């Protein structure tokens, strides 16, 4: 089985933008990236050529994506960061943070949280990818789920039941109309696998005022019979 570690990089911006003549005394924009680095196999296991190719492809994809995120900051965003940093006396920040929630034999789930801090508030958005190990392709939701109206209704009800239970027990707090929000914003696109099921998520600020927190509901594999086309192996 492949193993992985994480690479972390930091970058700061203090140089002038456009017609701005003077360099800032301190950074006005900080960027941090964290992305996975996969190895084909653990100690004692025989390395497979297909696994090696897969790891090389995935490593290149996430390393290059993180590098573009850190480097390709449009001038308009940098100018805005200068203004907000001067206003709040705090540097703005962008964070690219990747996690590997499921590392299976044939499937690999990865998600990346991209967050921005404007000196006062943090907003977070999550993006996920499900990789096929055999050919290194990205699997779309229709390859993973039966996505008809009946299946969508069943999953939405499942997530609403979880949310209601969480709220009743005081684990999480949601907006009073959370059921309507879940029904409106649910998408089979917004999921990733975890060891015990499929995690469906909603970006920060949708289900509660907390813009910095992504809301996640895990539907166990045993409750997704007739909805999942494939059940991943660990």
Coordinates of C-alpha atoms in Angstrom, one line a residue:
X1 CA 0.0 0.0 0.0
X2 CA 1.2 3.5 -0.8
X3 CA 2.2 5.8 2.0
X4 CA 2.3 9.6 2.1
X5 CA 3.7 12.6 3.9
X6 CA 2.9 16.3 3.5
X7 CA 5.0 19.1 2.1
X8 CA 4.4 22.6 3.6
X9 CA 5.5 25.8 2.0
X10 CA 5.1 29.5 2.9
X11 CA 5.3 32.6 0.9
X12 CA 4.8 36.3 1.7
X13 CA 4.2 39.4 -0.4
X14 CA 5.5 42.8 0.5
X15 CA 6.6 44.1 -2.8
X16 CA 4.8 47.0 -4.6
X17 CA 2.0 46.4 -7.1
X18 CA 1.6 48.3 -10.3
X19 CA 2.2 52.1 -9.7
X20 CA 2.7 51.7 -6.0
X21 CA 6.3 53.0 -5.5
X22 CA 7.3 52.0 -2.0
X23 CA 7.8 48.5 -0.7
X24 CA 5.6 47.7 2.3
X25 CA 7.5 47.6 5.6
X26 CA 5.9 44.3 6.5
X27 CA 4.1 41.6 4.5
X28 CA 0.5 42.4 3.5
X29 CA -0.2 38.9 2.2
X30 CA 0.8 35.5 3.5
X31 CA 0.3 32.2 1.6
X32 CA 0.7 28.8 3.0
X33 CA 0.3 25.5 1.1
X34 CA 0.2 21.9 2.3
X35 CA 0.0 19.1 -0.2
X36 CA 0.6 15.3 -0.1
X37 CA 3.7 13.4 -1.4
X38 CA 3.0 9.8 -2.1
X39 CA 5.4 6.8 -2.1
X40 CA 4.5 3.7 -4.0
X41 CA 4.8 1.2 -1.2
X42 CA 5.7 0.9 2.5
X43 CA 8.9 -0.8 3.7
X44 CA 9.0 -4.6 3.0
X45 CA 6.5 -4.5 0.1
X46 CA 7.3 -5.0 -3.5
X47 CA 6.9 -1.9 -5.6
X48 CA 4.5 -2.1 -8.5
X49 CA 5.3 -0.1 -11.7
X50 CA 1.6 0.9 -12.0
X51 CA 1.7 2.3 -8.4
X52 CA 4.9 4.1 -9.1
X53 CA 3.4 5.8 -12.2
X54 CA 0.2 6.7 -10.2
X55 CA 2.2 8.2 -7.3
X56 CA 4.3 10.2 -9.7
X57 CA 1.2 11.6 -11.5
X58 CA -0.5 12.5 -8.2
X59 CA 2.6 14.1 -6.7
X60 CA 3.1 16.2 -9.8
X61 CA -0.5 17.3 -9.9
X62 CA -0.7 18.5 -6.3
X63 CA 2.7 20.0 -6.2
X64 CA 2.1 22.0 -9.4
X65 CA -1.4 23.0 -8.3
X66 CA -0.1 24.3 -4.9
X67 CA 2.7 26.2 -6.7
X68 CA 0.3 27.9 -9.0
X69 CA -1.9 28.8 -6.1
X70 CA 1.0 30.4 -4.3
X71 CA 2.5 32.2 -7.3
X72 CA -0.4 33.3 -9.5
X73 CA -2.0 35.9 -7.3
X74 CA -3.6 38.5 -9.6
X75 CA -2.5 42.1 -9.1
X76 CA -6.1 43.2 -8.2
X77 CA -6.1 40.7 -5.3
X78 CA -2.7 41.9 -4.1
X79 CA -3.9 45.5 -4.2
X80 CA -7.0 44.5 -2.3
X81 CA -4.8 42.7 0.3
X82 CA -2.7 45.9 0.7
X83 CA -5.8 47.9 1.4
X84 CA -7.3 45.4 3.9
X85 CA -3.9 44.9 5.6
X86 CA -3.5 48.6 6.2
X87 CA -7.1 48.8 7.4
X88 CA -6.8 46.0 9.9
X89 CA -3.1 46.2 10.7
X90 CA -3.0 42.5 10.0
X91 CA -1.7 40.7 6.9
X92 CA -4.3 38.9 4.8
X93 CA -3.7 35.3 4.1
X94 CA -4.6 32.5 1.6
X95 CA -4.2 28.9 2.7
X96 CA -4.2 25.7 0.5
X97 CA -4.6 22.8 2.8
X98 CA -4.9 19.2 1.4
X99 CA -5.9 16.1 3.3
X100 CA -6.1 12.4 2.3
X101 CA -9.2 11.0 4.0
X102 CA -9.2 7.7 2.1
X103 CA -6.1 5.8 0.8
X104 CA -7.5 2.6 -0.6
X105 CA -6.2 -0.2 -2.9
X106 CA -8.1 1.0 -6.0
X107 CA -9.4 4.4 -5.0
X108 CA -7.8 7.5 -3.5
X109 CA -9.9 10.4 -2.0
X110 CA -8.3 13.8 -1.6
X111 CA -9.8 17.1 -0.6
X112 CA -8.3 20.6 -0.5
X113 CA -9.5 23.4 1.7
X114 CA -8.9 26.9 0.3
X115 CA -9.4 29.6 2.8
X116 CA -8.9 33.4 2.8
X117 CA -8.4 35.8 5.7
X118 CA -9.1 39.5 5.0
X119 CA -7.8 40.8 8.4
X120 CA -11.2 40.2 10.1
X121 CA -12.9 37.1 8.8
X122 CA -12.0 33.7 7.4
X123 CA -13.9 32.0 4.5
X124 CA -13.3 28.4 3.6
X125 CA -14.2 26.4 0.5
X126 CA -13.6 22.7 0.0
X127 CA -12.7 20.9 -3.2
X128 CA -12.5 17.1 -3.6
X129 CA -11.1 14.6 -6.0
X130 CA -11.6 10.8 -6.3
X131 CA -8.7 9.1 -8.1
X132 CA -8.7 5.7 -9.8
X133 CA -5.4 4.0 -9.0
X134 CA -5.5 1.7 -11.9
X135 CA -5.4 4.3 -14.6
X136 CA -4.8 7.6 -12.7
X137 CA -8.1 9.1 -13.8
X138 CA -10.5 11.2 -11.9
X139 CA -13.9 9.6 -11.2
X140 CA -17.0 11.7 -11.6
X141 CA -19.9 11.2 -9.2
X142 CA -22.0 9.4 -11.8
X143 CA -19.4 6.7 -11.8
X144 CA -19.7 6.3 -8.0
X145 CA -23.4 6.9 -7.3
X146 CA -26.8 6.3 -8.7
X147 CA -27.7 10.0 -8.9
X148 CA -31.4 9.9 -9.8
X149 CA -34.1 11.9 -8.0
X150 CA -35.0 8.9 -5.7
X151 CA -31.4 8.4 -4.6
X152 CA -30.9 12.2 -4.1
X153 CA -34.0 12.3 -1.9
X154 CA -32.8 9.4 0.2
X155 CA -29.4 10.9 0.8
X156 CA -30.8 14.4 1.6
X157 CA -33.1 12.8 4.2
X158 CA -30.2 10.8 5.7
X159 CA -28.1 14.0 6.0
X160 CA -31.1 15.9 7.5
X161 CA -31.6 13.2 10.1
X162 CA -27.9 13.4 11.0
X163 CA -28.1 17.2 11.3
X164 CA -31.2 17.0 13.5
X165 CA -29.6 14.5 15.8
X166 CA -26.5 16.7 16.1
X167 CA -28.6 19.7 16.9
X168 CA -30.7 17.9 19.4
X169 CA -27.7 16.6 21.2
X170 CA -26.0 20.0 21.1
X171 CA -23.0 18.8 19.1
X172 CA -23.4 21.4 16.4
X173 CA -25.6 24.4 15.8
X174 CA -27.3 25.1 12.5
X175 CA -29.6 27.6 11.0
X176 CA -33.3 26.8 11.8
X177 CA -34.0 26.1 8.2
X178 CA -31.1 23.7 7.8
X179 CA -33.3 21.0 6.1
X180 CA -34.2 23.4 3.3
X181 CA -30.6 24.5 2.9
X182 CA -29.4 20.9 2.7
X183 CA -32.0 20.1 0.1
X184 CA -31.2 23.2 -2.0
X185 CA -27.4 22.9 -1.9
X186 CA -26.9 19.1 -1.8
X187 CA -24.8 17.8 -4.6
X188 CA -23.2 14.4 -5.3
X189 CA -20.2 16.4 -6.5
X190 CA -19.4 17.5 -2.9
X191 CA -18.3 14.2 -1.4
X192 CA -15.2 12.2 -0.5
X193 CA -14.7 8.8 1.0
X194 CA -13.6 8.1 4.6
X195 CA -12.9 4.6 6.0
X196 CA -16.5 4.1 7.1
X197 CA -18.6 5.8 4.5
X198 CA -19.1 8.7 2.2
X199 CA -18.7 12.2 3.6
X200 CA -20.9 14.9 2.1
X201 CA -19.9 18.5 2.8
X202 CA -21.3 22.0 2.7
X203 CA -19.0 25.0 2.5
X204 CA -18.5 27.4 5.4
X205 CA -21.4 29.8 6.1
X206 CA -24.1 27.7 4.4
X207 CA -25.5 25.9 7.4
X208 CA -24.3 28.1 10.2
X209 CA -22.7 31.6 10.5
X210 CA -19.3 30.0 10.8
X211 CA -17.7 30.8 7.5
X212 CA -14.4 29.2 8.5
X213 CA -15.9 25.8 9.1
X214 CA -17.0 23.2 6.5
X215 CA -20.0 21.2 7.6
X216 CA -19.6 17.4 7.0
X217 CA -22.1 14.6 7.3
X218 CA -20.8 11.0 7.0
X219 CA -23.3 8.4 5.5
X220 CA -22.1 4.9 6.5
X221 CA -21.5 2.5 3.6
X222 CA -24.2 0.1 4.9
X223 CA -26.8 2.8 4.6
X224 CA -25.9 3.6 1.0
X225 CA -27.0 0.3 -0.5
X226 CA -28.8 1.1 -3.8
X227 CA -27.0 4.5 -3.9
X228 CA -23.4 3.6 -4.3
X229 CA -22.2 1.9 -7.4
X230 CA -18.9 1.0 -5.9
X231 CA -17.8 0.4 -2.3
X232 CA -14.1 1.1 -2.0
X233 CA -11.7 -1.4 -0.3
X234 CA -9.2 -0.2 2.3

